[in-house]
CSV table of C-alpha atoms and ligand atoms in Angstrom, one decimal:
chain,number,residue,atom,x,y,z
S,1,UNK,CA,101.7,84.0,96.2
S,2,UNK,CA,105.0,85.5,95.5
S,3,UNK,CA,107.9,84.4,94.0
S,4,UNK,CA,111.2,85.5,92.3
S,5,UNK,CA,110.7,85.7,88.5
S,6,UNK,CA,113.8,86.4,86.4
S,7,UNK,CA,112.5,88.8,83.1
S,8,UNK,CA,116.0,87.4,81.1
S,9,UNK,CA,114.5,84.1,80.7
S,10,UNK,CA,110.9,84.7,80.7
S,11,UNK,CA,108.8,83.7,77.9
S,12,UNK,CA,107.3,86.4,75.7
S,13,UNK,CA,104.0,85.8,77.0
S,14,UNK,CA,104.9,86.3,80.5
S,15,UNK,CA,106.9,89.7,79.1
S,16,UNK,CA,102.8,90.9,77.2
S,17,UNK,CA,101.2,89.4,80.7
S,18,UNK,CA,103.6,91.8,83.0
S,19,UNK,CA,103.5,94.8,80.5
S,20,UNK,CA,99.4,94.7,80.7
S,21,UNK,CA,99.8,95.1,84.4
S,22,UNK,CA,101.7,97.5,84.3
S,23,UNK,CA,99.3,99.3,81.7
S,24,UNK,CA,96.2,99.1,84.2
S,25,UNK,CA,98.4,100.6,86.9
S,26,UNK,CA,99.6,103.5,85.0
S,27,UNK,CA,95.8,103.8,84.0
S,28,UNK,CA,95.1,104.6,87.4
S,29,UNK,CA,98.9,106.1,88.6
S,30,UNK,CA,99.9,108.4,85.9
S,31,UNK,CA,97.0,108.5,83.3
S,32,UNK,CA,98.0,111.2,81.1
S,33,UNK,CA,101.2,109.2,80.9
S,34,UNK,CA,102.0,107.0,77.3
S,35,UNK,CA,101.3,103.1,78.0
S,36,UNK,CA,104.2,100.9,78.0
S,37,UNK,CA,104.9,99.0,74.7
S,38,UNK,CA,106.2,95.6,74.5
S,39,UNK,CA,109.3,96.5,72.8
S,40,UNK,CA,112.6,95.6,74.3
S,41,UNK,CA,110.4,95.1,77.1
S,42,UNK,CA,112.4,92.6,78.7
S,43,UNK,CA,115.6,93.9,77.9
S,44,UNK,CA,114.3,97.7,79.4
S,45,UNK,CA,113.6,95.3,82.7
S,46,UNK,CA,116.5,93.1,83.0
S,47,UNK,CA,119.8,95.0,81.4
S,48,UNK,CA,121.6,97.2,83.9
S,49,UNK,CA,125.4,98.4,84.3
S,50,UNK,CA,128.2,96.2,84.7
S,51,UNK,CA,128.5,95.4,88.3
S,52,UNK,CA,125.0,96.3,89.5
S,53,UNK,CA,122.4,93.3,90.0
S,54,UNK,CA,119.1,93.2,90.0
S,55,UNK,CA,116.3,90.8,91.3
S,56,UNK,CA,112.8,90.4,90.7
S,57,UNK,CA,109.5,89.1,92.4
S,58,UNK,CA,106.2,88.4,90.7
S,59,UNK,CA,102.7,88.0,92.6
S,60,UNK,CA,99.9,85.2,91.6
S,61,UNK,CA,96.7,83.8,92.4
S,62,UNK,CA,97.7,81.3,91.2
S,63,UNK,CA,101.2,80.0,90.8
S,64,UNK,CA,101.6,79.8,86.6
S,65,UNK,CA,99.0,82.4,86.3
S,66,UNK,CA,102.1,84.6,84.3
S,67,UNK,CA,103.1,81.7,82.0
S,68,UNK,CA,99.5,80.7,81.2
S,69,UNK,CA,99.1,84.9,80.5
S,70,UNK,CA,96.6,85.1,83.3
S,71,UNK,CA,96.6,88.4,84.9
S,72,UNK,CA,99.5,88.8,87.7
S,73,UNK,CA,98.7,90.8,90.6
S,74,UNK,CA,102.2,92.7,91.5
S,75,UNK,CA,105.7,92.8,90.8
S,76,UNK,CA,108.6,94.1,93.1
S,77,UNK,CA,112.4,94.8,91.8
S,78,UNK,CA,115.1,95.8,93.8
S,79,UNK,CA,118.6,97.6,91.8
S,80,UNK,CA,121.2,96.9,94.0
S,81,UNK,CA,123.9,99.6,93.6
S,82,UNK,CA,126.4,100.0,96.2
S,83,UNK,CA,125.1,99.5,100.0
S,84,UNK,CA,121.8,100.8,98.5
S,85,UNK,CA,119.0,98.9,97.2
S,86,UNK,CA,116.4,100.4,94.8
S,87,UNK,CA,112.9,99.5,95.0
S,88,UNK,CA,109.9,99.6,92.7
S,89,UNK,CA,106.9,98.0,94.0
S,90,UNK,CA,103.7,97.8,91.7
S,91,UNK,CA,100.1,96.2,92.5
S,92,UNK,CA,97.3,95.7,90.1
S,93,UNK,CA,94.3,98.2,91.1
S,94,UNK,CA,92.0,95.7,91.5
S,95,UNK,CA,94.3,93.8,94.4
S,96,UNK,CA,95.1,97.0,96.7
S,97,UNK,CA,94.5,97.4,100.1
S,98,UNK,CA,94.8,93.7,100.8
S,99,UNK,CA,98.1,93.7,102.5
S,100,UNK,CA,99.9,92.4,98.7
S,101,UNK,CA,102.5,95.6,99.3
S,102,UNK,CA,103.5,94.8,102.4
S,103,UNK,CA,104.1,90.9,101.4
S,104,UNK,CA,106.4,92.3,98.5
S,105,UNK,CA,107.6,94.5,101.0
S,106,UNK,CA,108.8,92.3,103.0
S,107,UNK,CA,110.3,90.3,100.4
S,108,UNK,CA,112.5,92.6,99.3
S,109,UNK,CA,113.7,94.1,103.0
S,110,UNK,CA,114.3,90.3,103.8
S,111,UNK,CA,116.4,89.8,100.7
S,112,UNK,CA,118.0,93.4,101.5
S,113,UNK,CA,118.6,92.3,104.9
S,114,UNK,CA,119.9,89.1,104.2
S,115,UNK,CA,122.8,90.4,101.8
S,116,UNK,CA,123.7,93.1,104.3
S,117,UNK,CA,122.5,96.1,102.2
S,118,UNK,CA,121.5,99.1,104.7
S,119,UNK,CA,119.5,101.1,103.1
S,120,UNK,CA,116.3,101.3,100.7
S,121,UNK,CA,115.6,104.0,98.0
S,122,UNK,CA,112.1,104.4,96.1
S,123,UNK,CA,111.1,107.1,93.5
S,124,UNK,CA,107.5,107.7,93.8
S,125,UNK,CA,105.2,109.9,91.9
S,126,UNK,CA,103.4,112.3,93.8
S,127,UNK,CA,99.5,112.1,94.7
S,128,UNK,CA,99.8,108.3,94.1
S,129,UNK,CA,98.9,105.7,96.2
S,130,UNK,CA,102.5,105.1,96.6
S,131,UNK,CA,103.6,107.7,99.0
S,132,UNK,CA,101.0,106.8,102.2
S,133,UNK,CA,102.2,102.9,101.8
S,134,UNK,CA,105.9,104.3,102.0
S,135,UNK,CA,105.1,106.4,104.4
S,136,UNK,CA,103.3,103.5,106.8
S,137,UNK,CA,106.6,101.6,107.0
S,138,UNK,CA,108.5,104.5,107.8
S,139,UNK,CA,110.5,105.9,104.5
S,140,UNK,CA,111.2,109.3,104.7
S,141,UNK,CA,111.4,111.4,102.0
S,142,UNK,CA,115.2,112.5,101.2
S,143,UNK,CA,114.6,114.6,98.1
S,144,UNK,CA,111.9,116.2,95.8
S,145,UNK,CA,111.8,116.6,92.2
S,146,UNK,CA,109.1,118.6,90.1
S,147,UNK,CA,108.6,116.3,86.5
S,148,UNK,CA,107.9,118.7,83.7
S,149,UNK,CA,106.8,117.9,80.7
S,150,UNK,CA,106.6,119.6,77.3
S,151,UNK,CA,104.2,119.1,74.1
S,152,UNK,CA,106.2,119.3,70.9
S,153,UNK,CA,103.2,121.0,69.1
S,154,UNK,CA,102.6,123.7,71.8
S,155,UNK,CA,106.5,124.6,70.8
S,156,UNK,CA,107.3,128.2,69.6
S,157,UNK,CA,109.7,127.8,67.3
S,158,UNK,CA,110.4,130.3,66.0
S,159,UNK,CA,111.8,132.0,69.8
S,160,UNK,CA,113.4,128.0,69.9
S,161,UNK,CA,115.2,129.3,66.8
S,162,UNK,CA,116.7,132.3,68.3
S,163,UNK,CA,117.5,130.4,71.3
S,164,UNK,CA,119.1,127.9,69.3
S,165,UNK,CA,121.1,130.4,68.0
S,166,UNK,CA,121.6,133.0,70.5
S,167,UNK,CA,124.9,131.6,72.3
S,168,UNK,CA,127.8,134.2,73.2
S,169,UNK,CA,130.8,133.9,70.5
S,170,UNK,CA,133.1,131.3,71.0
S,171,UNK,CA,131.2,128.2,72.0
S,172,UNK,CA,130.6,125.8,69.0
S,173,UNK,CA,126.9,123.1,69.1
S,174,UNK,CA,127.5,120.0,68.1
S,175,UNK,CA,124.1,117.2,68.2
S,176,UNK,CA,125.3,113.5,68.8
S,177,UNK,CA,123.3,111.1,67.8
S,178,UNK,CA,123.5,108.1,69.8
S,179,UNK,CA,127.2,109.1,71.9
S,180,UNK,CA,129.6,111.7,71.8
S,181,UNK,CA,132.3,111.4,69.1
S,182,UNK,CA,135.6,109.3,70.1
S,183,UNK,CA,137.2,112.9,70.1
S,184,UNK,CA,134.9,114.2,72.7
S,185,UNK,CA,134.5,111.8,75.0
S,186,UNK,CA,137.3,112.4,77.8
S,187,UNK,CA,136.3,116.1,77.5
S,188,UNK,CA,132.4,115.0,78.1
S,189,UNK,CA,133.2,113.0,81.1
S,190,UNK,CA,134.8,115.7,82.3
S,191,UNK,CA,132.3,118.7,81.7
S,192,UNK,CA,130.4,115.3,83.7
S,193,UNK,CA,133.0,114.9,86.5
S,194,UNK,CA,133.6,118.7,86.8
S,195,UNK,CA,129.8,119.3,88.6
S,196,UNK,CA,129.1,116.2,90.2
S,197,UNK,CA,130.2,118.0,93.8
S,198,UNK,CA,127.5,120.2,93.2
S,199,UNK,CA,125.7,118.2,95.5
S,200,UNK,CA,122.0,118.9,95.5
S,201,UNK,CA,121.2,116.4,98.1
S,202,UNK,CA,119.5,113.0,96.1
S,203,UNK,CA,120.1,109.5,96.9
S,204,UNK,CA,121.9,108.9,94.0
S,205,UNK,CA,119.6,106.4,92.8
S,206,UNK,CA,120.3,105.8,89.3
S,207,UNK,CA,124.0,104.8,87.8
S,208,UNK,CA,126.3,108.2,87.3
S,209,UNK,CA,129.4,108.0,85.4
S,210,UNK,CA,132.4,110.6,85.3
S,211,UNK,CA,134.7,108.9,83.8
S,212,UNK,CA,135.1,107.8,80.1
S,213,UNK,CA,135.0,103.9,80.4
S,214,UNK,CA,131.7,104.2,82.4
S,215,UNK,CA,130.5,106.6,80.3
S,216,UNK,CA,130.7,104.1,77.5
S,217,UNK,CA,129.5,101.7,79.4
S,218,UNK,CA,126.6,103.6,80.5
S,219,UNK,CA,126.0,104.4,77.1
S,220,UNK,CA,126.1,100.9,76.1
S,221,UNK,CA,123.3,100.0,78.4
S,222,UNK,CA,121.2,102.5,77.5
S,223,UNK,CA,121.5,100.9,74.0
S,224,UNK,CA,120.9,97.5,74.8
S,225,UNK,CA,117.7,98.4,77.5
S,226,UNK,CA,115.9,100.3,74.2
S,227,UNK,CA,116.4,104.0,75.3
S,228,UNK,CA,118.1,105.4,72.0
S,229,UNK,CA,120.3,108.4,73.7
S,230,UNK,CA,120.7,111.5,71.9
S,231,UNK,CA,123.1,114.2,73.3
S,232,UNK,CA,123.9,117.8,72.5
S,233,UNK,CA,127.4,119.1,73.3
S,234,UNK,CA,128.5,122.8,73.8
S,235,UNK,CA,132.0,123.0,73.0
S,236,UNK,CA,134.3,126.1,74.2
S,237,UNK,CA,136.6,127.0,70.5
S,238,UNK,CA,139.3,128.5,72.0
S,239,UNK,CA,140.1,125.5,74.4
S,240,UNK,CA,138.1,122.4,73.3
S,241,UNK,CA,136.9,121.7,76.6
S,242,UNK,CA,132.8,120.8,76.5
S,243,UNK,CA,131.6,123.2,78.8
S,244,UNK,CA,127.5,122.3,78.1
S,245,UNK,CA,125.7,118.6,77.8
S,246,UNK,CA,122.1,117.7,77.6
S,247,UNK,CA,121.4,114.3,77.2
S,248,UNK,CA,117.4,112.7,76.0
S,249,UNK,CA,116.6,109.6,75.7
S,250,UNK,CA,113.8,107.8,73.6
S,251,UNK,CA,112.7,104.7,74.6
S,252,UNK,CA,111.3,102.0,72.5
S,253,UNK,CA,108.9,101.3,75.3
S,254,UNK,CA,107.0,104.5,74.8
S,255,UNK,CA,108.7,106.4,71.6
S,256,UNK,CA,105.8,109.6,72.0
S,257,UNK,CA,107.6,110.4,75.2
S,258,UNK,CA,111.3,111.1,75.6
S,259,UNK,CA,113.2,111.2,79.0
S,260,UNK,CA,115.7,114.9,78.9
S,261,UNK,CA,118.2,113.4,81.6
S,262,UNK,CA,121.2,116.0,82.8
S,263,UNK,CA,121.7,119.1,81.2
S,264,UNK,CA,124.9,120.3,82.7
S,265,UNK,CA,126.8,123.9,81.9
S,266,UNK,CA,130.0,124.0,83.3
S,267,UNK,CA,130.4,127.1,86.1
S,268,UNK,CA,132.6,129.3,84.4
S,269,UNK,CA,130.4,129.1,81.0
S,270,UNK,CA,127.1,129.7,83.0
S,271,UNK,CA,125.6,132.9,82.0
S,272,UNK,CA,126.1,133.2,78.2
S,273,UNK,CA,123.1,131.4,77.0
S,274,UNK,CA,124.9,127.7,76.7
S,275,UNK,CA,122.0,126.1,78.6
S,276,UNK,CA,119.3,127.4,76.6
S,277,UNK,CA,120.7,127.0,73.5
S,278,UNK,CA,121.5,123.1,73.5
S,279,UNK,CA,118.1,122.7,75.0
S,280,UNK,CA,116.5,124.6,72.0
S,281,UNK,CA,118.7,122.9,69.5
S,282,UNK,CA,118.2,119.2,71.3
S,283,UNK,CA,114.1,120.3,70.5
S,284,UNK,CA,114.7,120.8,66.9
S,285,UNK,CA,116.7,117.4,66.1
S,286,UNK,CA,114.7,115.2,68.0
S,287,UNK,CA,111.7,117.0,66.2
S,288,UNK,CA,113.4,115.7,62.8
S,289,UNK,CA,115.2,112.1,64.1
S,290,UNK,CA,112.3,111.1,66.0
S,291,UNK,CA,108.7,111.6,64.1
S,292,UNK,CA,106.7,109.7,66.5
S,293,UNK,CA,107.4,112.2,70.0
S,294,UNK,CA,105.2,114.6,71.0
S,295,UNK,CA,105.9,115.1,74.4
S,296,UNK,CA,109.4,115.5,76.4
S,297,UNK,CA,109.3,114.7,79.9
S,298,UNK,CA,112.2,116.1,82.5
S,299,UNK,CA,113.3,115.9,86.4
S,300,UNK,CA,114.1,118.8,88.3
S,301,UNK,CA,115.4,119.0,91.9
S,302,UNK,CA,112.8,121.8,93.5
S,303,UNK,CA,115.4,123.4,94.7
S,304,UNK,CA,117.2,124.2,91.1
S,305,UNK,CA,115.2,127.4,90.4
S,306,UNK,CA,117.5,128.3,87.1
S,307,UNK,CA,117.3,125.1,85.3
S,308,UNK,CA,113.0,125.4,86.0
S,309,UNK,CA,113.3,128.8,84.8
S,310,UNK,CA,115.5,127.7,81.5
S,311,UNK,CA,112.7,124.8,80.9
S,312,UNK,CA,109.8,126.7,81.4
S,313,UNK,CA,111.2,129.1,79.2
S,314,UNK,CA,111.4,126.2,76.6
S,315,UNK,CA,107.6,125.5,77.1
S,316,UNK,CA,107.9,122.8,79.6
S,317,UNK,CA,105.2,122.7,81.9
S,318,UNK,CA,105.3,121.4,85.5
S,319,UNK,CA,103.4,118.3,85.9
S,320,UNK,CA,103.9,116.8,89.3
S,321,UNK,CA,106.2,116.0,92.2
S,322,UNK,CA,108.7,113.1,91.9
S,323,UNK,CA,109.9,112.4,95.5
S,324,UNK,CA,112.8,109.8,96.6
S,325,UNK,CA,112.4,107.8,100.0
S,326,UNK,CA,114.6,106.6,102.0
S,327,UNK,CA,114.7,104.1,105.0
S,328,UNK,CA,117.6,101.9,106.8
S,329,UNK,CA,117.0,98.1,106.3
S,330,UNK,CA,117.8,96.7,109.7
S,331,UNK,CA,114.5,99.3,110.7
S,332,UNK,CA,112.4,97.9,108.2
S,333,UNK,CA,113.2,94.3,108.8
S,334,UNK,CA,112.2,95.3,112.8
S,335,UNK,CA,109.2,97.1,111.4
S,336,UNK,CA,107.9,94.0,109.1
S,337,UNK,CA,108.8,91.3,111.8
S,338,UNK,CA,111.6,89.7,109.9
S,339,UNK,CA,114.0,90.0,113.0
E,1,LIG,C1,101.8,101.5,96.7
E,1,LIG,C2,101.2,100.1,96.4
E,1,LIG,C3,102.3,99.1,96.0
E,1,LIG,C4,100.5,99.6,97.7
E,1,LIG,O1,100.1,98.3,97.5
E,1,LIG,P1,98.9,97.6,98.4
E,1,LIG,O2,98.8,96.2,98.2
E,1,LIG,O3,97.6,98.4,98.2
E,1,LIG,O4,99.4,98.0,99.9
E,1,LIG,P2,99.0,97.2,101.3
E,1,LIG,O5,97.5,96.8,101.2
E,1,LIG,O6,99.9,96.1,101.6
E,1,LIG,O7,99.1,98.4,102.3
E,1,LIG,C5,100.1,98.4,103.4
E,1,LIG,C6,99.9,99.7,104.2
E,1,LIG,O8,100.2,100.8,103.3
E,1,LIG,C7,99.3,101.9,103.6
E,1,LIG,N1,98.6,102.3,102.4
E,1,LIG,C8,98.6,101.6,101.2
E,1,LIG,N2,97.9,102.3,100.3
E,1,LIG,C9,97.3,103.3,100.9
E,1,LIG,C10,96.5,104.4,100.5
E,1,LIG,N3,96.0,104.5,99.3
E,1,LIG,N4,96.1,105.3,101.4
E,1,LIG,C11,96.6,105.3,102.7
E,1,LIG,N5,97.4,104.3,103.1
E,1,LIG,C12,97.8,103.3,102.3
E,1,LIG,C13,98.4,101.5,104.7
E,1,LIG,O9,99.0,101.9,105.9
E,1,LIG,C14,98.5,100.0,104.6
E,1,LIG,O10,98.3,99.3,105.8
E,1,LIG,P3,96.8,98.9,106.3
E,1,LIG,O11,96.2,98.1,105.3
E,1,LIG,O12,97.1,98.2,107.6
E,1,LIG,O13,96.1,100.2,106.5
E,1,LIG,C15,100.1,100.2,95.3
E,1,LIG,O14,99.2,101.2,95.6
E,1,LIG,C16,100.7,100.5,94.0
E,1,LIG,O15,101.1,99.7,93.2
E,1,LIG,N6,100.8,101.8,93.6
E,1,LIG,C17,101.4,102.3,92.3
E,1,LIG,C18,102.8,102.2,92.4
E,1,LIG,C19,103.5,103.0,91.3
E,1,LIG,O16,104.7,103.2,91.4
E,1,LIG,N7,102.8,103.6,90.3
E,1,LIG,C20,103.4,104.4,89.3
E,1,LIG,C21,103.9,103.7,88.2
E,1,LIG,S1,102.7,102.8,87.3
């Protein structure tokens, strides 16, 4: 049985009751991953930008089964940003290959389909389960990423020190603790804005923002969802422009493993060690603000051989592939019989 469940006005025992589920499919999925802690839980599944929605589906046995915290069966979400929906759809171990995917499936295209959106987007983790069910309804995949991830006490710091340290004179480190200072933060959207042409072909499936009142938005959310952002700034001294960002999140959900998002150097600065050196320092301050990590996890695009090199260089170890689907709604809707 499936039906729309909202997580904003769920009751905390529906928020432990989803949160287990998801535990006994990252069990199987990802099982050297950190289980999920029921911490900001339902903020981390019901906040999202201003201007974005999002709508959620729950399966049961039986309906209730959630409320009475009875084991659920599945979950589906779809992100609507834009004309593109974004997908996650999650069934308990014990209930696959039973037909329960395609029935969320189908929920979600015929919601999709309904509100006009044309076009469906999924990140899925490689060798899972995931990536055959996609593949049976016809997503094809758009983009690849290799997730990397590194284990704070396999660090050497002391060559982390000299990269730390080892930028060309004339570019001045800053670590920002939560956002970049008032002062910065036109000059960080634009170090932002200046390289989002470089267009490495993704769906653009998560929020981007370029400019400062989305940035502080974006920040804001972050906030609010449990993911405490921590940002390291490379800024040029002779014309204040921030010419180097990296950005890592920790979120309350699993504090031993932070998320590195972008690391951006600005062309024109690339070359001189920037890149490196925020990463290194990045290493060393969530080493002393955050005493619970042990593990940094990050997303590269395949085809972005120097940033690999820069991480591996760091110690970060490539774990698996991370690939993005894609597939047109009105298709889907044909495929699943809802037209
Ligand atoms: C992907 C997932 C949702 C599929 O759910 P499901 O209920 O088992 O899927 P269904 O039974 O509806 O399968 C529909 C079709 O998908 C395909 N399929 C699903 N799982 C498959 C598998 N393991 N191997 C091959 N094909 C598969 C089949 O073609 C199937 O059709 P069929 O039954 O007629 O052969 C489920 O495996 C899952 O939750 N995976 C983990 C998701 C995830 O993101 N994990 C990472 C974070 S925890």
């Amino acid at each position: 049985m499936v039906r729309e469940w909202d997580p904003r006005i769920a009751t905390a025992r529906e928020i432990t009751t989803l949160v287990a589920t998801l535990n006994d499919c990252m069990a199987v999925d990802l099982p050297d991953d950190p289980p999920w802690r029921d911490a900001l839980m339902r903020e981390y599944l019901s906040v999202i930008m201003p201007g974005a929605r999002k709508l959620s589906w729950i399966a049961e046995e039986h309906e209730g089964d959630i409320t009475r915290g009875e084991p659920i069966l599945g979950m589906a979400s779809m992100l609507l940003l834009g004309d593109i929906g974004v997908v996650e759809i999650i069934v308990h171990p014990s209930a696959r290959k039973q037909g329960l995917g395609r029935e969320l499936l189908r929920t979600v295209v015929a919601t999709a389909h309904a509100e006009g959106f044309t076009a469906l987007g999924v990140e899925v983790p490689g060798k899972t389960d995931a990536v055959p069910f996609y593949e049976s309804f016809g997503f094809v995949r758009a983009f690849t990423e290799i997730r990397s991830v590194l284990q704070l006490d396999k660090v050497d710091w002391f060559t982390l020190g000299e990269f730390a340290s080892g930028v060309a004179a004339g570019y001045r480190l800053q670590f920002c603790p939560d956002a970049p200072p008032e002062d910065l933060i036109e000059a960080y959207a634009s170090a932002k804005a200046s390289v989002q042409d470089i267009d490495l072909g993704d769906l653009d499936l998560k929020p981007s923002s370029h400019e400062p009142d989305r940035l502080r938005a974006s920040l804001a959310t972050l906030h609010a969802r449990g993911l405490r952002p921590y940002i390291v700034v490379a800024v040029h001294e002779p014309t204040g422009d921030v010419v180097g960002l990296t950005e890592v999140v920790v979120p309350a959900q699993h504090p031993s493993r932070a998320d590195q998002y972008d690391t951006i150097v600005v062309p024109g600065h690339r070359g001189y060690g920037v890149g490196r050196a925020i990463k290194a320092l990045m290493l060393f301050e969530l080493r002393s603000h955050e005493p619970r990590l042990t593990e940094v996890q990050t997303w590269n695009a395949a085809i972005n051989e120097p940033m690999i090199k820069v991480n591996q260089e760091l110690g970060f170890i490539p774990d698996r592939e991370w690939l993005e689907y894609e597939a047109d709604v009105a298709d889907l809707a044909a495929r699943l019989g809802l037209r």
